[in-house]
Amino acid sequence: MANALQQIIRDRLDSERWSYGDVARRGGIPRSTVHHLATIDHMARMPQPATLEGLAQGLGLPLQTIRRAAAEACGIHLYAPLSESARTSEAAGDPEVDVLIASVQRLSAEDRRHVAALVESLLNRASDDS
């Protein structure tokens, strides 16, 4: 059974009659990368942001669609904000923020407390530096 990213790639290739090479050229990424993403059953981690951007461009689809499909293929659920204005300008469109938020759910309660303590410590350190 194809994962979400595989399905998007395959559907787009079929509907547009494109090859992996066509998508790669359009997106400025290696053909082997397009082939890998279209054929791998389970991704252990999210592809690099530049890879996702190139794939989105190559497929002619919105980056957010590709990012969500890749996250789902990794077993991560990305949450969409209620509105674009709900995001801070600093974090807007940052895939690392999305992955961090989504990944916290997969941690044990004890590990989430450790993460919360670390974040609080980092924020306190940042405010002390200002």
N, CA and C of each residue as an Amber inpcrd file, in Angstrom:
protein
   390
   0.8450000  -1.1930000   0.0000000   0.0000000   0.0000000   0.0000000
   0.8820000   1.2450000   0.0000000   0.6120000   2.1630000  -0.8550000
   1.4110000   3.3770000  -1.0070000   1.1670000   4.3320000   0.1590000
   2.2420000   5.0110000   0.5970000   2.0570000   6.0440000   1.6110000
   1.5520000   7.3140000   0.9170000   1.2350000   8.3340000   1.7120000
   0.6140000   9.5480000   1.1650000   1.4940000  10.2440000   0.1300000
   2.7870000  10.3140000   0.3900000   3.6740000  10.9940000  -0.5580000
   3.8010000  10.1950000  -1.8480000   3.9550000   8.8830000  -1.7230000
   4.0160000   8.0310000  -2.9130000   2.7680000   8.2170000  -3.7660000
   1.6290000   8.2470000  -3.1170000   0.3600000   8.3510000  -3.8450000
   0.2710000   9.6670000  -4.6040000   0.6780000  10.7540000  -3.9660000
   0.6460000  12.0570000  -4.6380000   1.5720000  12.0420000  -5.8520000
   2.7780000  11.5310000  -5.6610000   3.7400000  11.4990000  -6.7680000
   3.2050000  10.6440000  -7.9050000   2.7400000   9.4540000  -7.5840000
   2.2340000   8.5440000  -8.6220000   1.0260000   9.1260000  -9.3540000
   0.1130000   9.6990000  -8.5910000  -1.0800000  10.2980000  -9.2130000
  -0.6890000  11.4170000 -10.1760000   0.2480000  12.2510000  -9.7350000
   0.6620000  13.3820000 -10.5760000   1.4030000  12.9000000 -11.8230000
   2.2690000  11.9070000 -11.6610000   2.9810000  11.3490000 -12.8160000
   1.9920000  10.7650000 -13.8200000   1.0050000  10.0340000 -13.3080000
   0.0010000   9.4240000 -14.1960000  -0.8520000  10.4810000 -14.8870000
  -1.3360000  11.4600000 -14.1300000  -2.2530000  12.4420000 -14.7120000
  -1.5570000  13.3510000 -15.7270000  -0.3020000  13.6740000 -15.4860000
   0.4310000  14.5860000 -16.3810000   1.2920000  13.8410000 -17.4000000
   1.3830000  12.5160000 -17.2370000   2.2330000  11.6780000 -18.0980000
   3.6920000  12.1230000 -18.0240000   4.1340000  12.4010000 -16.7830000
   5.5000000  12.8080000 -16.5280000   6.3130000  11.6040000 -16.0790000
   7.6290000  11.7260000 -16.2080000   8.5570000  10.7300000 -15.6820000
   9.2090000  11.3010000 -14.4190000   9.9520000  10.4590000 -13.7060000
  10.7180000  10.9500000 -12.5610000  11.6690000  12.0550000 -13.0160000
  12.2670000  11.8700000 -14.1770000  13.1910000  12.8650000 -14.7190000
  12.5160000  14.1970000 -15.0020000  11.2750000  14.1420000 -15.5020000
  10.5310000  15.3830000 -15.7570000  10.3290000  16.1670000 -14.4610000
   9.9050000  15.4600000 -13.4200000   9.6600000  16.1110000 -12.1270000
  10.9700000  16.6580000 -11.5730000  12.0270000  15.8710000 -11.6870000
  13.3360000  16.2990000 -11.1850000  13.8110000  17.5700000 -11.8850000
  13.7000000  17.6140000 -13.1940000  14.1290000  18.8070000 -13.9420000
  13.2990000  20.0260000 -13.5560000  11.9990000  19.8430000 -13.4710000
  11.1160000  20.9610000 -13.1180000  11.4140000  21.4960000 -11.7160000
  11.8120000  20.5950000 -10.8170000  12.0400000  20.9930000  -9.4270000
  13.4880000  21.2320000  -9.0550000  14.3960000  20.9590000  -9.9860000
  15.8070000  21.1860000  -9.6970000  16.3800000  20.2400000  -8.6480000
  15.8700000  19.0160000  -8.6090000  16.3720000  18.0110000  -7.6750000
  16.7870000  16.7720000  -8.4600000  17.6070000  15.9070000  -7.8680000
  18.0550000  14.7140000  -8.5880000  16.9090000  13.7500000  -8.9040000
  16.9920000  13.1200000 -10.0610000  16.0070000  12.1200000 -10.4580000
  15.9470000  10.9910000  -9.4230000  17.1240000  10.6120000  -8.9020000
  17.1740000   9.5310000  -7.9080000  16.3790000   9.8860000  -6.6560000
  16.3460000  11.1540000  -6.3070000  15.5700000  11.5920000  -5.1410000
  14.0780000  11.4290000  -5.4000000  13.6310000  11.8450000  -6.5690000
  12.2130000  11.6920000  -6.9160000  11.8510000  10.2060000  -6.9190000
  12.6830000   9.3880000  -7.5310000  12.4380000   7.9410000  -7.5760000
  12.3790000   7.3610000  -6.1630000  13.3330000   7.7380000  -5.3280000
  13.3790000   7.2380000  -3.9500000  12.0940000   7.5970000  -3.1950000
  11.6920000   8.8590000  -3.2670000  10.4890000   9.2900000  -2.5440000
   9.2200000   8.6340000  -3.0900000   9.2390000   8.3010000  -4.3700000
   8.0650000   7.6700000  -4.9870000   7.9910000   6.1780000  -4.7070000
   9.0960000   5.5870000  -4.2590000   9.0970000   4.1270000  -4.1090000
   9.3540000   3.6330000  -2.6860000   9.8390000   4.4770000  -1.7950000
  10.1360000   4.0250000  -0.4350000   8.8320000   3.8270000   0.3370000
   8.7220000   2.6840000   1.0140000   7.4850000   2.3720000   1.7360000
   7.3160000   3.1990000   3.0020000   8.3830000   3.3550000   3.7610000
   8.2920000   4.1350000   5.0020000   9.5420000   4.9860000   5.1390000
   9.3480000   6.2580000   5.3010000  10.4760000   7.1620000   5.4880000
  10.7770000   7.2600000   6.9790000  12.0440000   7.1150000   7.3350000
  12.4480000   7.1960000   8.7380000  12.4540000   8.6320000   9.2520000
  12.6800000   9.5870000   8.3440000  12.6940000  10.9890000   8.7470000
  12.2460000  11.8660000   7.5830000  11.8960000  13.0810000   7.9310000
  11.4370000  14.0330000   6.9200000  12.5700000  14.3740000   5.9610000
  12.2510000  14.4880000   4.6690000  13.2520000  14.9830000   3.7180000
  13.6160000  16.4250000   4.0570000  14.7650000  16.8570000   3.5680000
  15.2150000  18.2290000   3.7940000  14.2100000  19.2170000   3.1910000
  14.0760000  20.4080000   3.7850000  13.1520000  21.4070000   3.2460000
  13.3880000  21.7050000   1.7690000  14.6470000  21.7930000   1.3450000
  14.9360000  22.0750000  -0.0700000  14.4340000  20.9490000  -0.9770000
  14.4980000  19.7240000  -0.4920000  13.9940000  18.5830000  -1.2650000
  12.4840000  18.6820000  -1.4190000  11.7970000  19.0000000  -0.3250000
  10.3400000  19.1320000  -0.3820000   9.9320000  20.2870000  -1.2940000
  10.6770000  21.3900000  -1.2330000  10.3870000  22.5380000  -2.0950000
  10.5750000  22.1660000  -3.5620000  11.6590000  21.4700000  -3.8670000
  11.9110000  21.0480000  -5.2430000  10.8700000  20.0610000  -5.7340000
  10.4670000  19.1400000  -4.8660000   9.4370000  18.1730000  -5.2500000
   8.1100000  18.8760000  -5.5130000   7.7520000  19.8090000  -4.6410000
   6.5070000  20.5690000  -4.8400000   6.5470000  21.3340000  -6.1550000
   7.6710000  21.9870000  -6.4200000   7.8060000  22.7350000  -7.6700000
   7.7530000  21.7880000  -8.8650000   8.4490000  20.6670000  -8.7690000
   8.4790000  19.7040000  -9.8580000   7.1200000  19.0960000 -10.1530000
   6.3430000  18.8880000  -9.1030000   5.0020000  18.3210000  -9.2810000
   3.9510000  19.3910000  -9.5710000   4.3290000  20.6610000  -9.3850000
   3.3660000  21.7430000  -9.5960000   2.2800000  21.7590000  -8.5430000
   2.6630000  21.4450000  -7.3020000   1.7080000  21.3900000  -6.1970000
   2.1820000  22.2990000  -5.0650000   1.2620000  22.7150000  -4.1800000
   1.6550000  23.5680000  -3.0600000   2.6320000  22.8450000  -2.1230000
   3.6020000  23.5780000  -1.6180000   4.5860000  23.0090000  -0.7020000
   3.9100000  22.3710000   0.5090000   2.8960000  23.0170000   1.0420000
   2.2180000  22.4960000   2.2340000   1.6250000  21.1130000   1.9670000
   1.1230000  20.8690000   0.7720000   0.5710000  19.5640000   0.4130000
   1.6690000  18.5080000   0.4620000   2.8180000  18.8220000  -0.0950000
   3.9430000  17.8850000  -0.1250000   4.4880000  17.6780000   1.2790000
   4.6140000  18.7510000   2.0440000   5.1220000  18.6560000   3.4150000
   4.2250000  17.7580000   4.2710000   2.9320000  17.9410000   4.1630000
   2.0090000  17.1160000   4.9610000   2.0690000  15.6520000   4.5370000
   2.1430000  15.3970000   3.2450000   2.2150000  14.0110000   2.7640000
   3.5090000  13.3500000   3.2280000   4.6160000  14.0860000   3.1970000
   5.8950000  13.5370000   3.6570000   5.8480000  13.2500000   5.1530000
   5.2600000  14.1610000   5.9110000   5.1430000  13.9400000   7.3550000
   4.3010000  12.7060000   7.6370000   3.1940000  12.5670000   6.9440000
   2.3370000  11.3980000   7.1290000   3.0930000  10.1170000   6.7830000
   3.9160000  10.1560000   5.7370000   4.7080000   8.9890000   5.3520000
   5.7190000   8.6240000   6.4340000   6.1090000   9.6120000   7.2560000
   7.0360000   9.3790000   8.3720000   6.2990000   9.0290000   9.6620000
   4.9800000   9.0530000   9.6190000   4.2000000   8.7710000  10.8180000
   4.0140000   9.9690000  11.7180000   4.1160000  11.1620000  11.1370000
   3.9670000  12.4050000  11.8990000   2.7260000  13.1250000  11.4000000
   1.9320000  13.6390000  12.3380000   0.7690000  14.4410000  11.9460000
   1.1020000  15.9050000  12.1790000   1.0340000  16.7150000  11.1450000
   1.2890000  18.1440000  11.2740000  -0.0260000  18.8740000  11.4950000
  -0.0340000  19.7560000  12.4520000  -1.2190000  20.5360000  12.7330000
  -1.1860000  21.8370000  11.9720000  -2.3050000  22.1890000  11.3770000
  -2.4110000  23.4680000  10.6830000  -2.9450000  24.4930000  11.6710000
  -2.4040000  25.6910000  11.6760000  -2.9560000  26.7240000  12.5530000
  -4.3490000  27.1130000  12.0780000  -5.1160000  27.7020000  12.9750000
  -6.4680000  28.1280000  12.6200000  -6.4400000  29.1220000  11.4710000
  -5.4430000  29.9580000  11.4590000  -5.2910000  30.9050000  10.3620000
  -3.8090000  31.2320000  10.2270000  -3.4340000  31.7690000   9.1090000
  -2.0360000  32.1410000   8.9150000  -1.6120000  33.1950000   9.9200000
  -2.5400000  34.0630000  10.3340000  -2.1760000  35.0860000  11.3060000
  -1.9550000  34.4900000  12.6890000  -2.3590000  33.2310000  12.8870000
  -2.1590000  32.5850000  14.1710000  -0.7030000  32.2080000  14.4010000
   0.0940000  32.1530000  13.3480000   1.5130000  31.8260000  13.4670000
   2.3120000  33.1000000  13.6640000   3.3970000  32.9860000  14.4050000
   4.2940000  34.1390000  14.5110000   5.0440000  34.2510000  13.2030000
   5.4380000  35.4310000  12.8540000   6.1420000  35.6150000  11.5830000
   7.4500000  34.8440000  11.5730000   8.0870000  34.6680000  12.7370000
   9.3530000  33.9560000  12.8160000   9.1840000  32.4730000  12.4900000
   8.0660000  31.8640000  12.9170000   7.8600000  30.4280000  12.7300000
   7.0290000  30.1110000  11.4920000   6.5430000  31.1140000  10.8040000
   5.6560000  30.8830000   9.6650000   6.3360000  30.0290000   8.6090000
   5.7140000  28.9070000   8.3060000   6.2110000  28.0400000   7.2520000
   7.4690000  27.2700000   7.6150000   7.8640000  27.2490000   8.8820000
   9.0760000  26.5500000   9.2960000   8.7630000  25.0810000   9.5360000
   9.2630000  24.1920000   8.6760000   8.9550000  22.7750000   8.8340000
   9.5120000  22.1880000  10.1170000  10.6060000  22.7320000  10.6360000
  11.1460000  22.2250000  11.8940000  10.1700000  22.4590000  13.0340000
   9.5060000  23.5980000  13.0450000   8.5190000  23.8870000  14.0840000
   7.3580000  22.8970000  13.9670000   6.8820000  22.6640000  12.7630000
   5.7850000  21.7190000  12.5590000   6.1570000  20.3220000  13.0330000
   7.3530000  19.8740000  12.6870000   7.7890000  18.5310000  13.0790000
   7.9680000  18.4440000  14.5850000   8.5470000  19.4720000  15.1920000
   8.7110000  19.4560000  16.6460000   7.3710000  19.3640000  17.3550000
   6.4260000  20.1720000  16.9350000   5.1100000  20.1640000  17.5640000
   4.4400000  18.8020000  17.3940000   4.4810000  18.2820000  16.1930000
   3.8340000  17.0040000  15.9320000   4.5310000  15.8480000  16.6360000
   5.8320000  15.9070000  16.7650000   6.5960000  14.8090000  17.3520000
   6.4200000  14.7090000  18.8530000   6.1140000  15.7910000  19.5060000
   5.9530000  15.7770000  20.9530000   4.8740000  14.7720000  21.3670000
   3.8490000  14.6220000  20.5800000   2.7690000  13.6770000  20.8870000
   3.2690000  12.2530000  21.0170000   4.3190000  11.9270000  20.3010000
   4.8220000  10.5580000  20.2810000   5.6930000  10.2410000  21.4860000
   6.0190000  11.2310000  22.3030000   6.8500000  11.0310000  23.4850000
   6.0170000  10.5400000  24.6560000   6.6700000   9.8730000  25.5930000
   5.9930000   9.4650000  26.8280000   5.7100000  10.7230000  27.6480000
   4.8340000  10.5870000  28.6360000   4.5020000  11.7270000  29.4910000
   5.7500000  12.2420000  30.1960000   6.5950000  11.3410000  30.6580000
   7.8220000  11.7470000  31.3400000   8.7580000  12.4960000  30.3880000
   8.9050000  11.9950000  29.1520000   9.7620000  12.6720000  28.1820000
   9.2030000  14.0380000  27.8040000   7.8680000  14.1680000  27.7270000
   7.2750000  15.4760000  27.4310000   7.5990000  16.4800000  28.5420000
   7.6010000  16.0090000  29.8010000   7.9670000  16.9010000  30.9110000
   9.4210000  17.3640000  30.7690000  10.2990000  16.4560000  30.3400000
  11.7000000  16.8350000  30.1240000  11.8190000  17.8670000  29.0080000
  11.0850000  17.6630000  27.9280000  11.1110000  18.6100000  26.8090000
  10.5750000  19.9650000  27.2690000   9.4810000  19.9500000  28.0140000
   8.9130000  21.2070000  28.5070000   9.9160000  21.9400000  29.3940000
  10.6200000  21.2030000  30.2560000  11.6160000  21.8230000  31.1290000
  12.7720000  22.4040000  30.3120000  13.1910000  21.6890000  29.2790000
  14.2690000  22.1830000  28.4160000  13.8470000  23.4620000  27.6970000
  12.6390000  23.4480000  27.1380000  12.1490000  24.6300000  26.4270000
  12.0510000  25.8210000  27.3810000  11.5190000  25.5830000  28.5720000
  11.4090000  26.6610000  29.5540000  12.7870000  27.2040000  29.9170000
  13.7470000  26.3230000  30.0910000  15.1100000  26.7400000  30.4040000
  15.7150000  27.5770000  29.2720000  15.5200000  27.1300000  28.0420000
  16.0450000  27.8760000  26.8920000  15.3810000  29.2460000  26.7590000
  14.0830000  29.2910000  26.9900000  13.3860000  30.5810000  26.9070000
  13.8450000  31.5290000  28.0100000  14.0510000  30.9920000  29.2200000
  14.5340000  31.8220000  30.3260000  15.9290000  32.3430000  30.0360000
  16.7700000  31.4910000  29.4540000  18.1340000  31.8990000  29.1100000
  18.0970000  33.0120000  28.0510000  17.1920000  32.8650000  27.0810000
  17.0740000  33.8800000  26.0250000  16.5940000  35.2180000  26.5940000
  15.6520000  35.1630000  27.5320000  15.1510000  36.4280000  28.1000000
  16.2000000  37.0610000  29.0270000  17.0380000  36.2390000  29.6660000
  18.1140000  36.7780000  30.4920000  19.1860000  37.4500000  29.6550000
  19.3960000  36.9430000  28.4420000  20.3930000  37.5020000  27.5320000
  19.9530000  38.8330000  26.9420000  18.6430000  39.1110000  26.9490000
  18.1730000  40.3410000  26.3000000  18.2730000  41.5210000  27.1910000
